[in-house]
Amino acid sequence: MAGPIVVPPPPPPGGPQATQKTSDVIGNLRPTKLFKLSTPTTYATSLSFDDSGEFLLAACSDESLQLYNAKEGRALKTLFSKKYGAHLARFTHHSQSIIYASTKTDDTIRYLSTHDNQFLRYFKGHTAPVTALALCPASDTFISGSLDNTVRLWSLSSPSPQGKLNLATPTLATYDPSATVIAIASPSTSSILLYDLRNYDKPPFATFDLRALDSLPAIMASPLAAGAGAPRDWTKLEFSNDGKSLIVGTNNTLGHLLLDAFSGELKALLVRPPQYLPLNPSSLRATPWPSSSSAVGTAAGQGDVCFSADGRYVVGGSGGDRDAAVWDVQGQVDEETKTLAPLCGLPCKSRVGIVEWNPRYNMVATADREVVFWLPEDGVGIKPP
């Protein structure tokens, strides 16, 4: 005789939903919860969801680490790193332990238990600010890039690096979804290097030279590119979860570069909504390192663009003081200019300086002077870009 039927509990009211296709809800994402930071001049500089999608971590310019319950839509706790500062905070594969980069005193990467606010380990070696921090999808290892022109490979179980690469301005680095390839972006040379993780001490097996983008009509016509060629101020490097695409986020009028992850060929130039162009350079702070031209001085970021979990869409800031935009990777690309216009806009009263997609739910988190949770909302209609 069959046992009793067990009915799972319903999700929390207004909580994130994981059952709907992204394509069914992408245009209906709306802000549902807003969390103010400590002061009006405090900025979030990085966001990270844990593997379960239940928790969100934000590093802030006031040297705090903010922990949120994303499923329940509430703030959990605030941890301070006043002595060392905090940036590029990332969950490990354990939801109660994180790693983050220091912003003062030294350039050590710190491994912290959020349960009791105790350091578990220090990763010393970098001699300049860390600009990239990425956890391996398949193990307790991670990579870091720095302004000291090195990329280092680490294990959470050891304070010493497992490997080191000496490269020119390796300011962005990430893993592919299979955890077999690491991609390293060098803005000063306009190149992206792909390394086999098992043979990282060998030369890269592929190098994508993006200097050829100088000849694109859309780039040549850009007022910010006149005499400067292709965009060098890159802010984000990320693979799509299907491993087919690679996005290079930028913080200028040109938009973002969508590349074929295998050939390096430009699939599309994701142009920002026209009503926000040209961008005001003084308002941009999306680079993962402090910029002297930034309007907020020492506040950094981690790029204002990311893939959806299914890899079909890209969500990013509009470039203005409000709203986000969505690009459909499978959308119609202009054959001559290689540009791809936004599929739709996502209305928001606050600026989208950082964006992160929840790995388990149809949910987005954005941040600037506040942290905002986005969920699908029925019956709201699609907002034009």
Short mmCIF file of C-alpha atoms in Angstrom, two decimals:
data_model
loop_
_atom_site.label_atom_id
_atom_site.label_comp_id
_atom_site.label_asym_id
_atom_site.label_seq_id
_atom_site.Cartn_x
_atom_site.Cartn_y
_atom_site.Cartn_z
CA MET A 1 0.00 0.00 0.00
CA ALA A 2 1.32 3.38 -0.94
CA GLY A 3 2.46 5.65 1.83
CA PRO A 4 0.92 9.02 2.56
CA ILE A 5 1.38 11.75 0.00
CA VAL A 6 3.76 14.39 1.26
CA VAL A 7 2.90 17.87 0.06
CA PRO A 8 5.84 20.30 0.15
CA PRO A 9 5.24 23.57 1.94
CA PRO A 10 4.37 26.54 -0.24
CA PRO A 11 7.09 29.15 -0.90
CA PRO A 12 7.07 32.28 1.24
CA PRO A 13 4.61 34.94 0.04
CA GLY A 14 6.34 37.15 -2.46
CA GLY A 15 9.40 34.92 -2.41
CA PRO A 16 11.45 33.98 -5.47
CA GLN A 17 9.98 31.41 -7.84
CA ALA A 18 12.12 28.78 -9.58
CA THR A 19 9.47 27.01 -11.68
CA GLN A 20 8.80 29.50 -14.47
CA LYS A 21 10.90 29.80 -17.60
CA THR A 22 13.11 32.86 -17.62
CA SER A 23 11.70 33.88 -21.01
CA ASP A 24 8.21 34.00 -19.47
CA VAL A 25 9.14 36.42 -16.71
CA ILE A 26 12.21 38.38 -17.83
CA GLY A 27 10.21 41.46 -18.85
CA ASN A 28 8.09 41.36 -15.70
CA LEU A 29 10.90 41.70 -13.16
CA ARG A 30 10.17 44.54 -10.78
CA PRO A 31 11.75 45.84 -7.56
CA THR A 32 10.03 44.23 -4.59
CA LYS A 33 12.33 45.00 -1.66
CA LEU A 34 14.77 47.83 -1.04
CA PHE A 35 17.37 47.98 1.71
CA LYS A 36 18.98 51.27 2.62
CA LEU A 37 22.67 51.29 3.47
CA SER A 38 24.23 52.96 6.50
CA THR A 39 24.47 56.50 5.07
CA PRO A 40 23.34 58.28 1.87
CA THR A 41 26.97 58.31 0.69
CA THR A 42 27.58 54.58 1.22
CA TYR A 43 27.75 52.40 -1.90
CA ALA A 44 27.58 48.66 -2.37
CA THR A 45 30.70 47.62 -4.28
CA SER A 46 30.00 43.91 -4.87
CA LEU A 47 27.20 41.34 -4.69
CA SER A 48 27.29 37.55 -4.34
CA PHE A 49 24.59 34.88 -3.98
CA ASP A 50 25.42 31.62 -2.26
CA ASP A 51 25.05 28.32 -4.14
CA SER A 52 21.54 27.71 -2.77
CA GLY A 53 20.29 31.13 -3.86
CA GLU A 54 18.99 31.70 -0.35
CA PHE A 55 21.54 34.28 0.82
CA LEU A 56 23.00 37.44 -0.67
CA LEU A 57 26.22 39.13 0.41
CA ALA A 58 27.06 42.77 -0.28
CA ALA A 59 30.38 44.49 0.35
CA CYS A 60 30.05 48.22 0.94
CA SER A 61 32.21 51.31 0.79
CA ASP A 62 31.72 51.90 4.55
CA GLU A 63 33.89 48.78 5.13
CA SER A 64 30.90 46.63 6.02
CA LEU A 65 29.61 43.29 4.79
CA GLN A 66 25.82 43.06 4.58
CA LEU A 67 24.14 39.65 4.69
CA TYR A 68 20.55 39.18 3.45
CA ASN A 69 18.07 36.31 3.27
CA ALA A 70 16.97 36.49 -0.36
CA LYS A 71 14.15 33.96 -0.02
CA GLU A 72 12.54 35.78 2.88
CA GLY A 73 13.47 39.28 1.74
CA ARG A 74 15.11 40.49 4.93
CA ALA A 75 18.43 41.73 6.22
CA LEU A 76 20.21 39.24 8.47
CA LYS A 77 23.34 40.86 9.86
CA THR A 78 26.09 43.39 9.35
CA LEU A 79 29.76 42.49 9.71
CA PHE A 80 32.48 45.13 9.77
CA SER A 81 36.00 45.04 8.39
CA LYS A 82 37.09 48.49 9.53
CA LYS A 83 40.76 47.59 9.84
CA TYR A 84 41.13 46.07 6.37
CA GLY A 85 38.18 47.28 4.31
CA ALA A 86 36.14 44.92 2.14
CA HIS A 87 35.54 44.45 -1.57
CA LEU A 88 34.70 41.64 -4.03
CA ALA A 89 33.11 39.58 -1.25
CA ARG A 90 32.20 36.07 -2.42
CA PHE A 91 30.46 33.14 -0.82
CA THR A 92 32.43 29.92 -0.79
CA HIS A 93 30.49 26.70 -1.38
CA HIS A 94 29.50 26.93 2.28
CA SER A 95 26.83 29.52 2.98
CA GLN A 96 28.45 30.57 6.26
CA SER A 97 31.93 31.30 4.96
CA ILE A 98 33.12 33.98 2.56
CA ILE A 99 36.28 35.38 1.00
CA TYR A 100 36.91 39.03 0.25
CA ALA A 101 39.65 41.42 -0.82
CA SER A 102 41.15 44.04 1.47
CA THR A 103 41.05 47.71 0.49
CA LYS A 104 43.53 49.07 3.03
CA THR A 105 46.38 48.05 5.38
CA ASP A 106 47.51 45.39 2.89
CA ASP A 107 46.31 43.45 -0.16
CA THR A 108 45.56 40.19 1.62
CA ILE A 109 42.50 38.10 0.75
CA ARG A 110 40.57 37.10 3.86
CA TYR A 111 38.55 33.97 4.59
CA LEU A 112 35.80 34.66 7.12
CA SER A 113 33.14 32.68 8.95
CA THR A 114 29.93 34.73 8.94
CA HIS A 115 28.54 32.56 11.72
CA ASP A 116 30.90 33.85 14.41
CA ASN A 117 32.74 36.62 12.50
CA GLN A 118 36.09 34.86 12.88
CA PHE A 119 38.83 34.72 10.28
CA LEU A 120 39.58 31.21 9.09
CA ARG A 121 42.64 31.98 6.96
CA TYR A 122 44.60 34.74 5.26
CA PHE A 123 45.82 34.52 1.67
CA LYS A 124 48.90 36.71 1.36
CA GLY A 125 50.95 37.42 -1.74
CA HIS A 126 49.46 40.25 -3.75
CA THR A 127 51.31 43.56 -3.49
CA ALA A 128 48.64 45.79 -5.06
CA PRO A 129 44.83 45.95 -4.88
CA VAL A 130 42.96 42.79 -5.86
CA THR A 131 40.63 43.46 -8.80
CA ALA A 132 39.22 39.98 -9.47
CA LEU A 133 38.10 37.20 -7.17
CA ALA A 134 36.33 34.10 -8.51
CA LEU A 135 35.50 30.81 -6.82
CA CYS A 136 35.87 27.59 -8.81
CA PRO A 137 32.42 26.10 -9.56
CA ALA A 138 33.58 22.57 -8.83
CA SER A 139 36.00 22.78 -5.90
CA ASP A 140 37.20 24.82 -2.94
CA THR A 141 39.76 26.71 -5.03
CA PHE A 142 39.69 30.25 -6.36
CA ILE A 143 41.63 32.69 -8.51
CA SER A 144 42.54 36.31 -7.91
CA GLY A 145 43.76 39.05 -10.23
CA SER A 146 45.58 42.16 -9.07
CA LEU A 147 47.08 45.47 -10.12
CA ASP A 148 50.45 43.89 -9.25
CA ASN A 149 50.20 42.20 -12.69
CA THR A 150 49.70 38.70 -11.32
CA VAL A 151 46.94 36.11 -11.26
CA ARG A 152 47.17 33.66 -8.39
CA LEU A 153 45.48 30.30 -7.88
CA TRP A 154 44.53 29.34 -4.32
CA SER A 155 42.97 26.57 -2.29
CA LEU A 156 40.81 27.44 0.71
CA SER A 157 42.76 24.84 2.67
CA SER A 158 46.17 26.51 2.23
CA PRO A 159 47.45 30.05 2.85
CA SER A 160 50.00 29.77 0.03
CA PRO A 161 49.10 30.11 -3.66
CA GLN A 162 49.08 26.96 -5.75
CA GLY A 163 50.22 28.85 -8.81
CA LYS A 164 50.98 32.29 -10.22
CA LEU A 165 50.80 33.89 -13.65
CA ASN A 166 52.69 37.08 -14.47
CA LEU A 167 50.66 39.05 -16.99
CA ALA A 168 50.08 42.64 -18.09
CA THR A 169 47.09 44.16 -16.26
CA PRO A 170 45.17 40.93 -15.56
CA THR A 171 42.41 42.91 -13.87
CA LEU A 172 39.51 40.53 -14.61
CA ALA A 173 39.44 36.75 -14.25
CA THR A 174 36.77 34.06 -14.15
CA TYR A 175 36.11 30.32 -14.52
CA ASP A 176 34.03 28.71 -17.23
CA PRO A 177 31.01 26.67 -16.01
CA SER A 178 32.84 23.34 -16.45
CA ALA A 179 35.68 24.53 -14.18
CA THR A 180 38.26 23.47 -16.77
CA VAL A 181 39.11 26.88 -18.23
CA ILE A 182 40.05 30.22 -16.71
CA ALA A 183 39.65 33.43 -18.69
CA ILE A 184 41.79 36.45 -17.91
CA ALA A 185 41.15 39.88 -19.37
CA SER A 186 43.91 42.41 -19.92
CA PRO A 187 42.39 45.81 -20.75
CA SER A 188 45.74 47.46 -21.52
CA THR A 189 46.40 44.96 -24.32
CA SER A 190 42.75 44.54 -25.34
CA SER A 191 43.08 40.79 -25.04
CA ILE A 192 41.45 37.86 -23.27
CA LEU A 193 43.57 34.81 -22.47
CA LEU A 194 42.12 31.33 -22.00
CA TYR A 195 44.08 28.81 -19.93
CA ASP A 196 43.52 25.11 -19.38
CA LEU A 197 43.17 24.93 -15.61
CA ARG A 198 45.02 21.61 -15.54
CA ASN A 199 47.97 23.18 -17.38
CA TYR A 200 47.82 26.78 -16.26
CA ASP A 201 51.63 26.97 -16.21
CA LYS A 202 51.62 26.47 -19.99
CA PRO A 203 50.89 29.28 -22.48
CA PRO A 204 47.20 30.07 -23.04
CA PHE A 205 45.52 27.76 -25.53
CA ALA A 206 43.58 30.71 -26.98
CA THR A 207 44.01 34.48 -27.08
CA PHE A 208 41.19 36.78 -28.16
CA ASP A 209 42.58 40.03 -29.59
CA LEU A 210 39.85 42.65 -29.37
CA ARG A 211 41.79 45.46 -31.03
CA ALA A 212 40.09 44.57 -34.29
CA LEU A 213 36.89 46.03 -32.85
CA ASP A 214 38.31 49.49 -33.59
CA SER A 215 36.94 49.20 -37.12
CA LEU A 216 33.33 48.60 -36.11
CA PRO A 217 31.11 51.46 -37.34
CA ALA A 218 29.35 51.70 -33.98
CA ILE A 219 32.65 52.12 -32.17
CA MET A 220 34.10 54.53 -34.68
CA ALA A 221 31.00 56.70 -34.33
CA SER A 222 31.14 56.82 -30.56
CA PRO A 223 32.23 60.19 -29.12
CA LEU A 224 34.08 58.42 -26.31
CA ALA A 225 36.05 56.27 -28.75
CA ALA A 226 37.32 59.06 -31.00
CA GLY A 227 41.07 58.62 -31.23
CA ALA A 228 41.03 55.95 -28.55
CA GLY A 229 39.94 52.83 -30.42
CA ALA A 230 38.08 50.04 -28.72
CA PRO A 231 36.89 50.32 -25.10
CA ARG A 232 39.65 49.61 -22.59
CA ASP A 233 37.80 50.34 -19.37
CA TRP A 234 36.44 46.84 -18.84
CA THR A 235 34.43 46.11 -15.72
CA LYS A 236 33.17 42.51 -15.88
CA LEU A 237 34.19 39.17 -17.38
CA GLU A 238 31.64 36.35 -17.20
CA PHE A 239 30.79 33.12 -19.01
CA SER A 240 27.20 32.17 -19.67
CA ASN A 241 26.10 29.01 -17.86
CA ASP A 242 25.89 27.09 -21.15
CA GLY A 243 29.55 27.95 -21.77
CA LYS A 244 28.83 29.34 -25.24
CA SER A 245 29.19 33.06 -24.60
CA LEU A 246 31.52 35.40 -22.78
CA ILE A 247 30.57 38.93 -21.83
CA VAL A 248 33.00 41.79 -21.36
CA GLY A 249 31.26 44.55 -19.44
CA THR A 250 32.40 48.12 -20.02
CA ASN A 251 31.50 51.39 -18.35
CA ASN A 252 31.28 53.66 -21.34
CA THR A 253 28.80 54.68 -24.02
CA LEU A 254 29.70 51.78 -26.29
CA GLY A 255 27.90 49.23 -24.14
CA HIS A 256 29.06 45.67 -23.51
CA LEU A 257 30.87 43.12 -25.69
CA LEU A 258 29.23 39.71 -26.22
CA LEU A 259 31.78 37.21 -27.50
CA ASP A 260 31.70 33.64 -28.74
CA ALA A 261 33.43 31.75 -25.92
CA PHE A 262 35.12 29.34 -28.33
CA SER A 263 36.35 31.63 -31.11
CA GLY A 264 36.40 35.04 -29.46
CA GLU A 265 34.36 36.42 -32.35
CA LEU A 266 32.16 39.37 -31.49
CA LYS A 267 28.56 38.19 -31.43
CA ALA A 268 27.12 41.58 -30.61
CA LEU A 269 27.76 44.98 -29.09
CA LEU A 270 25.06 45.36 -26.44
CA VAL A 271 24.15 49.03 -26.70
CA ARG A 272 22.56 50.84 -23.81
CA PRO A 273 19.10 52.46 -24.04
CA PRO A 274 19.42 55.55 -26.28
CA GLN A 275 17.70 57.92 -23.86
CA TYR A 276 20.63 57.57 -21.43
CA LEU A 277 23.35 58.27 -24.01
CA PRO A 278 25.93 59.63 -24.03
CA LEU A 279 26.88 58.54 -20.55
CA ASN A 280 28.32 60.99 -18.07
CA PRO A 281 31.84 59.62 -17.39
CA SER A 282 31.99 61.33 -14.00
CA SER A 283 29.09 59.20 -12.73
CA LEU A 284 30.63 55.84 -13.59
CA ARG A 285 32.22 53.70 -10.88
CA ALA A 286 31.78 50.21 -12.21
CA THR A 287 35.44 49.20 -12.41
CA PRO A 288 36.51 46.68 -9.74
CA TRP A 289 39.27 49.05 -8.66
CA PRO A 290 39.09 52.68 -7.39
CA SER A 291 39.10 55.24 -10.16
CA SER A 292 40.46 58.75 -9.86
CA SER A 293 37.74 59.94 -12.25
CA SER A 294 34.99 58.35 -10.22
CA ALA A 295 32.37 60.63 -8.77
CA VAL A 296 32.56 58.80 -5.46
CA GLY A 297 36.31 58.67 -5.09
CA THR A 298 37.32 55.34 -3.63
CA ALA A 299 34.08 53.41 -4.28
CA ALA A 300 34.64 50.58 -6.73
CA GLY A 301 32.27 48.06 -8.30
CA GLN A 302 32.13 44.73 -10.10
CA GLY A 303 30.43 45.73 -13.34
CA ASP A 304 26.79 46.55 -14.00
CA VAL A 305 25.93 43.56 -16.19
CA CYS A 306 25.39 39.78 -15.84
CA PHE A 307 23.88 36.76 -17.61
CA SER A 308 20.59 35.19 -16.63
CA ALA A 309 20.89 31.67 -15.25
CA ASP A 310 19.85 30.10 -18.58
CA GLY A 311 22.41 32.16 -20.52
CA ARG A 312 19.85 33.60 -22.93
CA TYR A 313 19.56 37.08 -21.46
CA VAL A 314 21.89 39.78 -20.21
CA VAL A 315 20.67 42.17 -17.54
CA GLY A 316 22.48 45.43 -16.88
CA GLY A 317 22.22 49.01 -15.77
CA SER A 318 20.76 51.55 -18.15
CA GLY A 319 23.72 53.86 -17.66
CA GLY A 320 21.48 56.52 -16.15
CA ASP A 321 20.28 57.30 -12.63
CA ARG A 322 17.43 54.80 -12.84
CA ASP A 323 16.20 51.64 -14.59
CA ALA A 324 17.82 48.47 -15.89
CA ALA A 325 17.85 46.94 -19.36
CA VAL A 326 17.56 43.42 -20.78
CA TRP A 327 19.25 42.11 -23.93
CA ASP A 328 18.18 38.87 -25.63
CA VAL A 329 21.34 37.04 -26.73
CA GLN A 330 19.24 35.30 -29.41
CA GLY A 331 17.85 38.63 -30.64
CA GLN A 332 18.35 40.27 -34.03
CA VAL A 333 21.85 41.75 -34.39
CA ASP A 334 22.45 44.58 -36.89
CA GLU A 335 24.66 43.00 -39.55
CA GLU A 336 26.59 46.18 -40.35
CA THR A 337 27.25 47.59 -36.90
CA LYS A 338 27.00 44.32 -34.90
CA THR A 339 24.85 46.16 -32.36
CA LEU A 340 22.06 44.56 -30.33
CA ALA A 341 19.45 46.87 -28.84
CA PRO A 342 17.79 46.08 -25.49
CA LEU A 343 14.80 43.78 -25.58
CA CYS A 344 13.04 45.75 -22.87
CA GLY A 345 13.60 48.03 -19.92
CA LEU A 346 13.11 47.23 -16.25
CA PRO A 347 11.81 50.25 -14.32
CA CYS A 348 13.49 51.18 -11.06
CA LYS A 349 13.69 54.49 -9.24
CA SER A 350 17.27 53.89 -8.12
CA ARG A 351 20.50 53.51 -10.07
CA VAL A 352 21.70 50.05 -11.07
CA GLY A 353 25.45 50.11 -10.42
CA ILE A 354 25.86 46.37 -9.77
CA VAL A 355 23.66 43.45 -10.84
CA GLU A 356 23.66 39.75 -9.91
CA TRP A 357 21.33 36.95 -11.01
CA ASN A 358 20.20 34.40 -8.42
CA PRO A 359 21.61 30.97 -9.40
CA ARG A 360 18.49 29.06 -8.27
CA TYR A 361 15.51 31.37 -8.67
CA ASN A 362 14.05 33.87 -11.09
CA MET A 363 15.35 36.71 -9.01
CA VAL A 364 17.80 39.56 -9.53
CA ALA A 365 19.66 41.72 -7.03
CA THR A 366 20.97 45.16 -7.92
CA ALA A 367 22.78 47.73 -5.84
CA ASP A 368 24.15 51.23 -5.72
CA ARG A 369 23.27 53.36 -2.68
CA GLU A 370 20.79 50.69 -1.68
CA VAL A 371 20.35 46.96 -2.31
CA VAL A 372 17.26 46.01 -4.33
CA PHE A 373 15.60 42.61 -4.82
CA TRP A 374 13.70 42.03 -8.09
CA LEU A 375 10.98 39.39 -8.62
CA PRO A 376 8.54 38.69 -11.47
CA GLU A 377 5.27 40.56 -11.10
CA ASP A 378 2.17 39.40 -12.95
CA GLY A 379 0.18 41.77 -15.15
CA VAL A 380 2.70 44.62 -15.31
CA GLY A 381 3.38 44.44 -19.04
CA ILE A 382 6.65 44.94 -20.89
CA LYS A 383 8.44 48.29 -20.58
CA PRO A 384 10.04 49.58 -23.81
CA PRO A 385 13.85 49.89 -23.65
#
